[in-house]
Coordinates of C-alpha atoms and ligand atoms in Angstrom, one line a residue:
X1 CA -5.0 -30.3 -5.5
X2 CA -3.9 -28.5 -8.6
X3 CA -1.0 -26.2 -8.3
X4 CA -1.8 -22.7 -9.5
X5 CA -0.3 -19.3 -10.0
X6 CA -2.2 -16.0 -9.5
X7 CA -2.0 -15.3 -13.2
X8 CA -3.6 -18.7 -14.0
X9 CA -6.4 -18.3 -11.4
X10 CA -7.4 -14.9 -12.7
X11 CA -7.4 -16.2 -16.2
X12 CA -9.4 -19.3 -15.4
X13 CA -12.1 -17.4 -13.5
X14 CA -12.7 -14.8 -16.1
X15 CA -12.6 -17.4 -18.9
X16 CA -15.1 -19.6 -17.1
X17 CA -17.6 -16.8 -16.6
X18 CA -17.0 -15.4 -20.1
X19 CA -18.0 -18.9 -21.4
X20 CA -21.3 -18.4 -19.4
X21 CA -22.1 -15.2 -21.2
X22 CA -20.5 -12.7 -18.9
X23 CA -18.7 -9.6 -20.0
X24 CA -15.3 -9.1 -18.4
X25 CA -15.1 -5.6 -16.9
X26 CA -12.0 -3.8 -15.6
X27 CA -11.2 -3.4 -12.0
X28 CA -12.6 -0.1 -10.7
X29 CA -10.4 2.4 -9.0
X30 CA -9.4 1.8 -5.3
X31 CA -11.1 5.1 -4.5
X32 CA -14.9 4.7 -4.6
X33 CA -16.8 7.0 -7.0
X34 CA -19.2 9.3 -5.2
X35 CA -19.3 7.3 -2.0
X36 CA -18.4 9.5 0.9
X37 CA -19.0 6.9 3.5
X38 CA -15.8 4.9 2.8
X39 CA -12.2 5.8 1.8
X40 CA -11.5 2.7 -0.3
X41 CA -13.2 0.1 -2.5
X42 CA -13.7 -2.7 0.0
X43 CA -15.3 -5.5 -2.0
X44 CA -15.9 -6.6 -5.5
X45 CA -19.5 -5.6 -5.4
X46 CA -18.8 -2.1 -4.0
X47 CA -18.3 -0.3 -7.4
X48 CA -21.4 -2.0 -8.7
X49 CA -23.8 -0.9 -6.0
X50 CA -25.7 1.5 -8.3
X51 CA -26.3 -1.3 -10.8
X52 CA -27.4 -3.7 -8.1
X53 CA -29.9 -1.0 -7.2
X54 CA -31.3 -1.0 -10.7
X55 CA -29.2 1.5 -12.7
X56 CA -28.4 0.0 -16.1
X57 CA -24.9 -1.2 -16.7
X58 CA -23.5 -0.5 -20.2
X59 CA -22.0 -4.0 -20.5
X60 CA -25.3 -5.8 -19.7
X61 CA -26.6 -8.0 -17.0
X62 CA -23.8 -10.6 -16.6
X63 CA -20.5 -9.2 -15.5
X64 CA -17.3 -10.6 -14.2
X65 CA -14.0 -9.1 -13.0
X66 CA -11.0 -9.1 -10.7
X67 CA -11.4 -6.2 -8.3
X68 CA -8.6 -4.6 -6.3
X69 CA -9.7 -3.9 -2.8
X70 CA -8.3 -2.3 0.4
X71 CA -9.5 -2.9 3.9
X72 CA -7.5 -1.3 6.7
X73 CA -9.7 -2.2 9.6
X74 CA -7.6 -5.1 10.7
X75 CA -4.2 -3.5 10.0
X76 CA -2.9 -4.5 13.4
X77 CA -3.4 -8.2 12.5
X78 CA -1.2 -7.9 9.4
X79 CA 1.8 -10.1 10.1
X80 CA -0.1 -13.2 10.9
X81 CA -0.9 -16.0 8.4
X82 CA -3.8 -14.5 6.6
X83 CA -4.4 -10.8 7.0
X84 CA -3.6 -8.3 4.2
X85 CA -4.7 -4.7 3.7
X86 CA -4.8 -5.2 0.0
X87 CA -6.5 -8.1 -1.8
X88 CA -8.0 -9.1 -5.0
X89 CA -11.5 -10.4 -5.3
X90 CA -12.7 -12.5 -8.2
X91 CA -16.4 -12.0 -8.8
X92 CA -19.4 -12.3 -11.0
X93 CA -22.7 -10.6 -11.1
X94 CA -26.2 -11.1 -12.3
X95 CA -28.0 -7.8 -12.5
X96 CA -31.6 -9.1 -12.5
X97 CA -30.6 -11.9 -14.8
X98 CA -29.8 -15.5 -13.5
X99 CA -30.3 -16.6 -9.9
X100 CA -29.7 -19.7 -7.8
X101 CA -30.5 -22.3 -10.3
X102 CA -27.7 -21.2 -12.6
X103 CA -25.3 -19.9 -10.1
X104 CA -25.0 -23.0 -7.8
X105 CA -24.3 -25.5 -10.7
X106 CA -21.8 -23.0 -12.1
X107 CA -20.0 -22.7 -8.8
X108 CA -19.9 -26.4 -8.5
X109 CA -18.6 -26.8 -12.0
X110 CA -15.8 -24.2 -11.6
X111 CA -14.7 -25.7 -8.3
X112 CA -14.7 -29.3 -9.3
X113 CA -14.2 -29.5 -13.1
X114 CA -10.7 -30.7 -14.1
X115 CA -10.6 -27.8 -16.6
X116 CA -10.9 -25.3 -13.8
X117 CA -10.0 -25.8 -10.1
X118 CA -10.5 -29.6 -10.1
X119 CA -11.2 -29.8 -6.4
X120 CA -12.6 -33.3 -5.5
X121 CA -16.3 -33.0 -4.7
X122 CA -16.0 -34.8 -1.3
X123 CA -13.5 -32.2 -0.1
X124 CA -16.1 -29.5 -0.4
X125 CA -18.6 -28.3 2.1
X126 CA -21.2 -25.6 1.8
X127 CA -23.4 -23.5 4.2
X128 CA -26.8 -22.1 3.5
X129 CA -29.1 -19.8 5.4
X130 CA -31.2 -21.6 8.0
X131 CA -34.0 -19.1 7.9
X132 CA -35.5 -16.7 10.5
X133 CA -38.4 -14.2 10.8
X134 CA -37.0 -12.1 8.0
X135 CA -36.5 -14.7 5.3
X136 CA -37.2 -18.4 4.9
X137 CA -34.7 -21.3 5.2
X138 CA -32.8 -21.6 1.9
X139 CA -33.8 -25.2 1.2
X140 CA -33.6 -24.4 -2.5
X141 CA -29.9 -23.8 -2.4
X142 CA -29.3 -26.8 -0.3
X143 CA -31.1 -29.1 -2.8
X144 CA -29.3 -27.5 -5.7
X145 CA -26.0 -28.3 -4.1
X146 CA -27.0 -31.9 -3.3
X147 CA -28.2 -32.3 -6.9
X148 CA -24.8 -31.2 -8.1
X149 CA -23.0 -33.8 -6.0
X150 CA -22.2 -32.3 -2.6
X151 CA -22.7 -34.9 0.0
X152 CA -25.8 -34.1 2.2
X153 CA -23.8 -34.3 5.3
X154 CA -21.5 -31.6 4.0
X155 CA -24.4 -29.1 3.7
X156 CA -24.7 -26.9 6.8
X157 CA -27.6 -24.6 7.7
X158 CA -26.4 -21.5 9.6
X159 CA -28.0 -18.4 11.0
X160 CA -28.0 -14.8 9.6
X161 CA -24.7 -14.1 11.4
X162 CA -22.9 -16.5 9.0
X163 CA -25.1 -16.8 5.9
X164 CA -26.4 -13.4 5.1
X165 CA -24.5 -10.7 3.2
X166 CA -25.1 -7.0 3.3
X167 CA -26.3 -4.4 3.1
X168 CA -22.9 -2.8 2.7
X169 CA -24.2 0.3 4.6
X170 CA -27.2 0.6 7.0
X171 CA -29.8 0.0 4.3
X172 CA -29.8 -1.4 0.8
X173 CA -29.7 -4.7 -1.2
X174 CA -28.8 -7.8 0.7
X175 CA -29.8 -11.4 1.0
X176 CA -29.0 -15.0 2.1
X177 CA -25.7 -16.4 0.8
X178 CA -24.2 -19.8 0.4
X179 CA -20.6 -20.2 1.2
X180 CA -18.2 -22.8 -0.1
X181 CA -15.4 -24.4 2.0
X182 CA -12.6 -26.8 1.5
X183 CA -12.6 -29.5 4.1
X184 CA -9.0 -29.3 5.5
X185 CA -9.1 -31.8 8.3
X186 CA -11.4 -33.8 10.7
X187 CA -14.1 -31.8 12.5
X188 CA -13.1 -31.0 16.0
X189 CA -16.4 -32.3 17.5
X190 CA -19.7 -33.7 16.2
X191 CA -21.2 -30.1 16.4
X192 CA -18.3 -28.6 14.5
X193 CA -19.4 -26.7 11.3
X194 CA -18.1 -24.1 9.0
X195 CA -19.0 -21.6 11.7
X196 CA -16.3 -23.1 13.9
X197 CA -12.9 -21.6 13.8
X198 CA -10.9 -24.8 14.5
X199 CA -9.6 -24.7 10.9
X200 CA -11.4 -27.8 9.6
X201 CA -13.2 -25.7 7.1
X202 CA -11.6 -23.0 4.9
X203 CA -13.9 -20.6 3.1
X204 CA -13.2 -20.1 -0.6
X205 CA -16.2 -18.5 -2.2
X206 CA -19.4 -16.7 -1.4
X207 CA -22.5 -16.5 -3.5
X208 CA -24.9 -13.9 -2.4
X209 CA -28.5 -14.1 -3.5
X210 CA -29.6 -10.5 -3.2
X211 CA -33.4 -10.7 -3.0
X212 CA -34.1 -8.1 -0.3
X213 CA -33.8 -4.5 0.3
X214 CA -33.2 -3.6 3.9
X215 CA -35.2 -0.4 4.5
X216 CA -34.7 -0.2 8.3
X217 CA -33.8 -2.2 11.4
X218 CA -35.4 -5.6 11.0
X219 CA -37.4 -4.4 7.9
X220 CA -36.7 -6.3 4.7
X221 CA -38.7 -5.8 1.5
X222 CA -38.4 -8.1 -1.5
X223 CA -36.1 -6.5 -4.1
X224 CA -37.6 -5.8 -7.5
X225 CA -34.4 -6.8 -9.3
X226 CA -33.0 -10.0 -7.9
X227 CA -29.2 -10.1 -8.2
X228 CA -26.3 -12.5 -7.7
X229 CA -23.1 -11.2 -6.2
X230 CA -20.2 -13.6 -5.7
X231 CA -16.8 -13.0 -4.3
X232 CA -13.7 -15.2 -4.2
X233 CA -10.5 -13.9 -2.5
X234 CA -7.7 -14.6 -4.9
X235 CA -4.8 -14.9 -2.3
X236 CA -6.8 -17.1 -0.1
X237 CA -7.7 -19.6 -2.8
X238 CA -4.1 -19.6 -4.1
X239 CA -3.0 -20.4 -0.6
X240 CA -5.4 -23.3 -0.1
X241 CA -5.0 -24.7 -3.6
X242 CA -1.2 -24.8 -3.4
X243 CA -1.3 -26.2 0.1
X244 CA 0.5 -23.3 1.6
X245 CA 0.5 -22.3 5.2
X246 CA 0.0 -18.6 4.7
X247 CA -1.1 -16.2 1.9
X248 CA 2.4 -14.8 2.2
X249 CA 3.7 -18.0 0.8
X250 CA 1.9 -17.7 -2.5
X251 CA 3.4 -16.6 -5.8
X252 CA 2.2 -13.0 -5.5
X253 CA 4.8 -12.3 -2.8
X254 CA 7.7 -14.5 -4.1
X255 CA 9.7 -11.9 -6.0
X256 CA 9.3 -9.2 -3.3
X257 CA 10.5 -11.6 -0.6
X258 CA 13.6 -12.3 -2.7
X259 CA 14.3 -8.6 -2.9
X260 CA 13.9 -8.1 0.9
X261 CA 16.1 -11.1 1.6
X262 CA 18.8 -9.7 -0.7
X263 CA 18.6 -6.2 0.9
X264 CA 18.7 -7.4 4.5
X265 CA 20.7 -10.6 4.2
X266 CA 18.0 -12.3 6.3
X267 CA 15.7 -15.2 5.4
X268 CA 11.9 -14.8 5.4
X269 CA 11.5 -17.8 7.7
X270 CA 14.6 -17.2 9.9
X271 CA 12.5 -16.7 13.1
X272 CA 8.9 -15.7 13.9
X273 CA 9.8 -12.0 14.5
X274 CA 11.6 -11.7 11.2
X275 CA 8.8 -13.4 9.4
X276 CA 6.3 -11.0 10.9
X277 CA 8.4 -8.0 9.9
X278 CA 8.7 -9.3 6.4
X279 CA 5.0 -9.9 6.1
X280 CA 4.1 -6.4 7.3
X281 CA 6.6 -4.8 4.9
X282 CA 5.3 -7.0 2.1
X283 CA 1.7 -6.1 2.7
X284 CA 2.2 -2.4 3.3
X285 CA 4.5 -1.9 0.3
X286 CA 2.1 -3.8 -1.9
X287 CA -0.9 -1.7 -0.7
X288 CA 1.1 1.5 -1.1
X289 CA 2.1 0.5 -4.6
X290 CA -1.5 0.0 -5.6
X291 CA -2.7 3.2 -3.9
X292 CA -0.1 5.5 -5.5
X293 CA -0.3 3.6 -8.8
X294 CA -4.1 3.8 -9.0
X295 CA -5.5 5.8 -11.9
X296 CA -6.8 8.2 -9.2
X297 CA -3.4 8.1 -7.6
X298 CA -3.2 8.9 -3.9
X299 CA -0.2 10.8 -2.4
X300 CA 0.7 10.7 1.3
X301 CA -0.9 13.5 3.3
X302 CA -2.5 14.1 6.6
X303 CA -6.1 13.5 5.6
X304 CA -8.4 10.8 4.3
X305 CA -6.8 8.3 1.8
X306 CA -3.5 10.1 1.9
X307 CA -3.3 9.7 5.7
X308 CA -3.9 5.9 5.4
X309 CA -1.2 5.8 2.8
X310 CA 1.2 7.7 5.0
X311 CA 0.5 5.5 7.9
X312 CA 1.2 2.3 6.1
X313 CA 4.4 3.6 4.5
X314 CA 5.7 4.8 7.9
X315 CA 4.7 1.5 9.5
X316 CA 6.6 -0.4 6.9
X317 CA 9.6 1.9 7.6
X318 CA 9.4 1.2 11.3
X319 CA 9.3 -2.6 10.7
X320 CA 12.1 -2.3 8.2
X321 CA 14.4 -1.2 11.0
X322 CA 13.7 -4.4 12.8
X323 CA 15.3 -6.4 10.0
X324 CA 17.9 -3.8 9.0
X325 CA 16.3 -3.0 5.7
X326 CA 18.5 -0.3 4.2
X327 CA 17.0 3.2 4.0
X328 CA 15.4 4.2 0.8
X329 CA 14.7 0.7 -0.5
X330 CA 10.9 0.4 -0.2
X331 CA 10.9 1.5 -3.8
X332 CA 12.9 -1.6 -4.8
X333 CA 10.3 -3.8 -3.1
X334 CA 7.6 -1.9 -4.9
X335 CA 9.4 -2.6 -8.2
X336 CA 9.0 -6.3 -7.6
X337 CA 5.3 -5.9 -7.2
X338 CA 5.0 -3.6 -10.2
X339 CA 6.6 -6.3 -12.3
X340 CA 4.5 -9.1 -10.8
X341 CA 1.2 -7.3 -11.4
X342 CA 1.9 -5.3 -14.5
X343 CA -0.2 -7.4 -16.9
X344 CA -3.2 -7.6 -14.7
X345 CA -3.0 -3.9 -13.6
X346 CA -1.2 -2.0 -16.4
X347 CA -1.7 1.3 -14.4
X348 CA 1.1 0.2 -12.2
X349 CA 3.6 0.2 -15.0
X350 CA 2.2 3.5 -16.3
X351 CA 2.7 5.0 -12.9
X352 CA 5.9 3.2 -12.0
X353 CA 8.1 6.3 -11.7
X354 CA 5.6 8.1 -9.5
X355 CA 5.2 5.0 -7.2
X356 CA 8.9 4.9 -6.6
X357 CA 9.3 8.6 -6.2
X358 CA 6.5 9.0 -3.7
X359 CA 7.7 6.0 -1.7
X360 CA 11.2 7.4 -1.6
X361 CA 10.0 10.9 -0.7
X362 CA 7.8 9.7 2.1
X363 CA 10.5 7.3 3.4
X364 CA 13.0 10.1 3.5
X365 CA 10.7 12.4 5.2
X366 CA 10.1 9.9 8.0
X367 CA 13.6 8.7 8.2
X368 CA 14.8 12.2 9.1
X369 CA 12.8 12.3 12.3
X370 CA 12.5 8.6 13.0
X371 CA 15.7 8.1 14.9
X372 CA 15.2 11.1 17.2
X373 CA 11.5 10.4 17.5
X374 CA 12.2 6.9 18.7
X375 CA 14.7 8.2 21.3
X376 CA 12.1 10.7 22.4
X377 CA 9.5 8.0 22.7
X378 CA 11.8 5.9 24.8
X379 CA 12.5 8.8 27.1
X380 CA 8.8 9.5 27.5
X381 CA 7.8 5.9 28.0
X382 CA 10.4 5.5 30.7
X383 CA 8.9 8.4 32.6
X384 CA 5.3 7.1 32.5
X385 CA 4.0 6.3 36.0
X386 CA 0.3 5.6 35.5
X387 CA 0.6 3.3 32.4
X388 CA -0.6 6.0 30.1
X389 CA 1.2 8.4 27.7
X390 CA -0.6 11.7 27.8
X391 CA -2.3 13.2 24.7
X392 CA 0.0 16.2 24.4
X393 CA 3.0 14.0 24.2
X394 CA 1.4 11.8 21.6
X395 CA 0.6 14.8 19.6
X396 CA 4.1 16.1 20.0
X397 CA 5.4 12.8 18.5
X398 CA 3.0 13.2 15.6
X399 CA 3.6 16.9 15.0
X400 CA 7.4 17.0 15.5
X401 CA 8.6 13.5 14.6
X402 CA 5.8 12.5 12.2
X403 CA 4.7 9.5 14.2
X404 CA 1.1 8.7 13.2
X405 CA -1.0 8.1 16.3
X406 CA -1.5 4.5 15.5
X407 CA 2.3 3.9 15.4
X408 CA 2.8 5.5 18.7
X409 CA -0.1 3.4 20.1
X410 CA 1.5 0.3 18.8
X411 CA 4.9 1.1 20.3
X412 CA 3.2 1.9 23.6
X413 CA 1.3 -1.4 23.5
X414 CA 4.6 -3.2 23.0
X415 CA 5.7 -1.8 26.3
X416 CA 2.4 -2.6 28.0
X417 CA 1.4 1.1 28.0
X418 CA -1.7 2.9 26.7
X419 CA -2.1 6.3 25.1
X420 CA -4.6 9.1 25.9
X421 CA -6.4 9.3 22.5
X422 CA -8.9 11.8 23.7
X423 CA -6.2 14.1 24.9
X424 CA -4.4 13.6 21.6
X425 CA -7.6 14.6 19.6
X426 CA -8.0 17.7 21.8
X427 CA -4.4 18.7 21.2
X428 CA -4.8 18.0 17.5
X429 CA -8.0 20.0 17.2
X430 CA -6.5 22.9 19.1
X431 CA -3.4 22.9 16.9
X432 CA -4.9 22.5 13.5
X433 CA -8.2 23.5 12.1
X434 CA -8.2 20.7 9.5
X435 CA -8.2 17.5 11.3
X436 CA -8.2 14.0 10.0
X437 CA -11.3 13.3 12.2
X438 CA -13.9 11.7 10.2
X439 CA -11.4 9.8 8.2
X440 CA -11.4 7.1 10.8
X441 CA -15.1 6.7 10.7
X442 CA -15.0 5.9 7.1
X443 CA -13.4 2.5 7.2
X444 CA -16.5 0.3 7.3
X445 CA -18.1 -0.4 3.9
X446 CA -21.0 1.8 3.0
X447 CA -23.6 2.1 0.2
X448 CA -23.1 4.5 -2.6
X449 CA -24.8 7.7 -1.7
X450 CA -27.6 8.1 -4.1
X451 CA -29.2 11.0 -2.3
X452 CA -30.5 13.8 -4.5
X453 CA -27.9 16.3 -3.3
X454 CA -25.0 14.0 -4.1
X455 CA -26.4 13.3 -7.6
X456 CA -26.7 17.0 -8.3
X457 CA -23.1 17.7 -7.1
X458 CA -21.9 14.9 -9.3
X459 CA -23.5 16.7 -12.3
X460 CA -22.0 20.0 -11.1
X461 CA -18.6 18.2 -11.1
X462 CA -18.9 17.5 -14.8
X463 CA -19.8 21.2 -15.4
X464 CA -16.9 22.3 -13.3
X465 CA -14.4 20.2 -15.2
X466 CA -15.7 21.5 -18.6
X467 CA -15.6 25.1 -17.3
X468 CA -12.1 24.7 -16.1
X469 CA -11.0 23.4 -19.5
X470 CA -12.6 26.3 -21.2
X471 CA -11.5 29.1 -18.8
X472 CA -8.0 27.9 -18.4
X473 CA -7.8 27.1 -22.1
X474 CA -6.4 23.7 -21.3
X475 CA -8.0 20.6 -22.7
X476 CA -5.4 18.5 -20.9
X477 CA -6.7 19.3 -17.5
X478 CA -7.1 16.0 -15.9
X479 CA -9.2 14.9 -13.0
X480 CA -6.9 13.7 -10.2
X481 CA -9.6 13.0 -7.7
X482 CA -13.2 13.6 -6.9
X483 CA -15.0 13.3 -3.6
X484 CA -18.6 14.1 -3.2
X485 CA -20.7 14.2 -0.1
X486 CA -24.3 15.4 0.2
X487 CA -22.9 18.8 1.3
X488 CA -20.1 19.6 -1.1
X489 CA -18.0 18.5 -4.0
X490 CA -14.2 18.3 -4.0
X491 CA -12.4 18.2 -7.3
X492 CA -8.6 17.7 -7.8
X493 CA -7.1 18.4 -11.2
X494 CA -3.8 18.7 -12.7
X495 CA -2.7 22.3 -13.2
X496 CA 0.7 23.8 -12.6
X497 CA -0.2 27.1 -10.8
X498 CA -2.8 28.7 -8.5
X499 CA -5.8 30.0 -10.4
X500 CA -6.3 33.8 -10.3
X501 CA -9.3 35.3 -8.5
X502 CA -10.8 36.3 -11.9
X503 CA -10.4 32.8 -13.3
X504 CA -12.2 31.3 -10.3
X505 CA -15.0 33.8 -10.7
X506 CA -15.2 33.1 -14.4
X507 CA -15.4 29.3 -13.9
X508 CA -18.2 29.8 -11.3
X509 CA -20.1 32.1 -13.7
X510 CA -19.8 29.8 -16.6
X511 CA -21.1 26.8 -14.6
X512 CA -24.1 29.0 -13.4
X513 CA -24.8 30.0 -17.0
X514 CA -25.2 26.4 -18.1
X515 CA -27.3 25.7 -15.0
X516 CA -29.6 28.5 -16.0
X517 CA -30.0 27.2 -19.5
X518 CA -31.6 24.2 -17.9
X519 CA -30.0 21.8 -20.4
X520 CA -31.0 18.1 -20.3
X521 CA -28.3 15.7 -19.1
X522 CA -28.3 12.9 -21.7
X523 CA -27.0 9.4 -21.1
X524 CA -25.9 7.2 -24.0
X525 CA -24.2 3.9 -24.2
X526 CA -21.7 3.2 -26.9
X527 CA -18.4 1.4 -27.6
X528 CA -15.4 3.0 -26.0
X529 CA -13.9 3.6 -29.4
X530 CA -16.9 5.6 -30.5
X531 CA -16.9 7.6 -27.2
X532 CA -13.3 8.5 -27.8
X533 CA -14.0 9.5 -31.4
X534 CA -16.9 11.7 -30.4
X535 CA -14.8 13.5 -27.8
X536 CA -16.1 12.0 -24.6
X537 CA -13.3 11.9 -22.1
X538 CA -12.9 10.1 -18.9
X539 CA -10.3 8.3 -17.0
X540 CA -11.2 4.8 -17.8
X541 CA -9.4 1.5 -17.7
X542 CA -10.1 0.3 -21.2
X543 CA -8.4 -3.1 -20.9
X544 CA -11.6 -5.0 -21.0
X545 CA -14.2 -2.3 -21.2
X546 CA -16.0 -2.3 -24.5
X547 CA -19.2 -0.5 -24.0
X548 CA -19.3 2.6 -21.8
X549 CA -21.9 5.0 -20.5
X550 CA -21.5 8.6 -21.5
X551 CA -23.2 11.7 -20.2
X552 CA -23.4 14.9 -22.3
X553 CA -24.7 18.3 -21.2
X554 CA -25.5 20.2 -24.4
X555 CA -22.2 20.6 -26.2
X556 CA -20.7 21.9 -23.0
X557 CA -19.6 18.7 -21.3
X558 CA -19.0 15.2 -22.5
X559 CA -17.8 12.5 -20.1
X560 CA -17.6 8.8 -19.9
X561 CA -19.1 8.1 -16.5
X562 CA -21.1 5.5 -14.6
X563 CA -23.6 8.1 -13.3
X564 CA -26.1 8.7 -11.8
X565 CA -26.8 12.3 -12.7
X566 CA -29.5 15.0 -12.4
X567 CA -31.9 15.1 -15.4
X568 CA -31.7 18.8 -16.1
X569 CA -29.0 21.3 -15.1
X570 CA -31.8 23.6 -13.8
X571 CA -32.3 21.3 -10.8
X572 CA -28.8 22.2 -9.5
X573 CA -29.4 25.6 -7.9
X574 CA -26.5 28.1 -7.7
X575 CA -23.0 26.9 -7.9
X576 CA -20.5 28.5 -5.5
X577 CA -16.8 27.8 -5.3
X578 CA -15.7 28.0 -1.7
X579 CA -12.0 27.3 -2.1
X580 CA -9.2 26.9 -4.7
X581 CA -6.1 25.6 -3.2
X582 CA -3.1 23.3 -3.7
X583 CA -3.6 19.6 -3.2
X584 CA -0.2 18.4 -4.0
X585 CA 2.5 19.4 -6.4
X586 CA 1.0 20.1 -9.8
X587 CA -2.5 19.4 -8.5
X588 CA -5.1 22.0 -7.6
X589 CA -8.2 21.4 -5.5
X590 CA -11.6 23.1 -5.7
X591 CA -14.3 22.8 -3.1
X592 CA -17.7 23.9 -4.2
X593 CA -21.3 23.8 -3.1
X594 CA -24.8 24.1 -4.6
X595 CA -27.1 26.6 -3.0
X596 CA -30.8 25.6 -3.6
X597 CA -32.8 28.3 -5.4
X598 CA -35.6 30.1 -3.5
X599 CA -38.9 28.4 -4.3
Ligands
LIG1 N1 -20.2 -9.2 -1.4 C1 -19.8 -10.6 -1.1 C2 -18.4 -10.5 -0.3 O1 -17.8 -9.5 -0.3 C3 -19.6 -11.4 -2.3 O2 -19.0 -10.8 -3.3 O3 -18.1 -11.6 0.2

């Protein structure tokens, strides 16, 4: 098979779909907009959910991109051949435009054509949906594949468990999919199929034909707008194309591996334990680099995204000890990733200093207590008689030595012990009012929350940002994070000092004034350059973006934004700021709610 680098694969994919009339759009942030159900962007389609549900996209109905994604659900598996917490997904979308008849021949062309991946047709297998009470057998896709040149014996019909994608949450758009596989070796038995995990079939791409809206358990309605959503994991395809054993043997990790080898004097493949430690460090430092370097930059903390970041940095530090990685060098590994990815993700270069600083700060913080914490752990573990470390001790390791629960659990498991999580949660709740509870529940993918309340709070966030700029007389106030649930908004912005009580009151009053004026919220699409000229602002990766959606509220607020928004400010009710506090250094946080007006 063709040898290929990550740079080349991204380029080929985007070029191919551009030649089929697609607009190349930039990767969205790793932090989902207005989706309180998840902490991170988990799939290429995730940022596009509103558009898959019918919202108009400014770039049209054919889109393609390379999306950065984070999934931490399988963090314990990182270290094996294939698991990563960060990955890139190549994807293309039809928003009510083309469907199976175009997509399947395109997939075949991209996979087999010499100009693109050049995979021999007889090394490809596909699976299609076998049909059930909810939707018919996808004979159409099967026939399209055979017409393209896939051998009939390489077309497999599989049930919903394997050939249905979505919804991302409990309800929403979904549909049958067709998956593509490389045939790696002989089948293990006559019944063997892509559903078998013997390794004969390796998945490389997934085309989802979103034709249904799941409205309840077992209830599927035909979707008005039929979409295509495809996803191809970059690292996985690189691994297969280049005949590598593991994703960690692909070019994306090469430079970082060299850095670790130099720092430790050890070889990546010295022995299985060393290899595992290398992989964990590689994965975790890469993920941390992208999290801190995101345009909505995350910093280590004890809640939500910041907690996940803290956890992965500390886990990297712990594994660093196993291979004698010198203290304070995670930043050097990060540097290798920044250089490797800087063209595809320029935000990494823009934020390079911050990435290195935050890594160093967090590493130093943990290093201070790591040694004594490990000793304490050994002492505690030696005293355990019933196979379980009690909750108060686990909390003590967290609170005094900075050991995230998951790290203590992992160390306990290595000794064949368990930890009392319930007891830990109790101790935690007693000790701190703000708990990270809730954060854990948010790992599964979820649909963007389009509820009316969330939409209103989104509009209120725009008013808040404009009011802050006016009251604090600072046009440079920058959004550093926004998180909206149906109950409240949370807005982080750059500002060097606490706001005074009067300023808070003034901001609140100004927002309410605009609400009372009942101004229409107006959406317009325009080229990014025009939006900039007309004073619309927004944090926006403009690398590929040409046309953008803008929202204006009178001449009070102008932002580049994907929406959706309320139609009139009068719908919002009364705006109340509940808290103004520090979020991290140089960043303030406001929490606010909307109180419905009496009818
Ligand atoms: N949503 C599908 C996936 O994540 C295709 O993009 O596999």
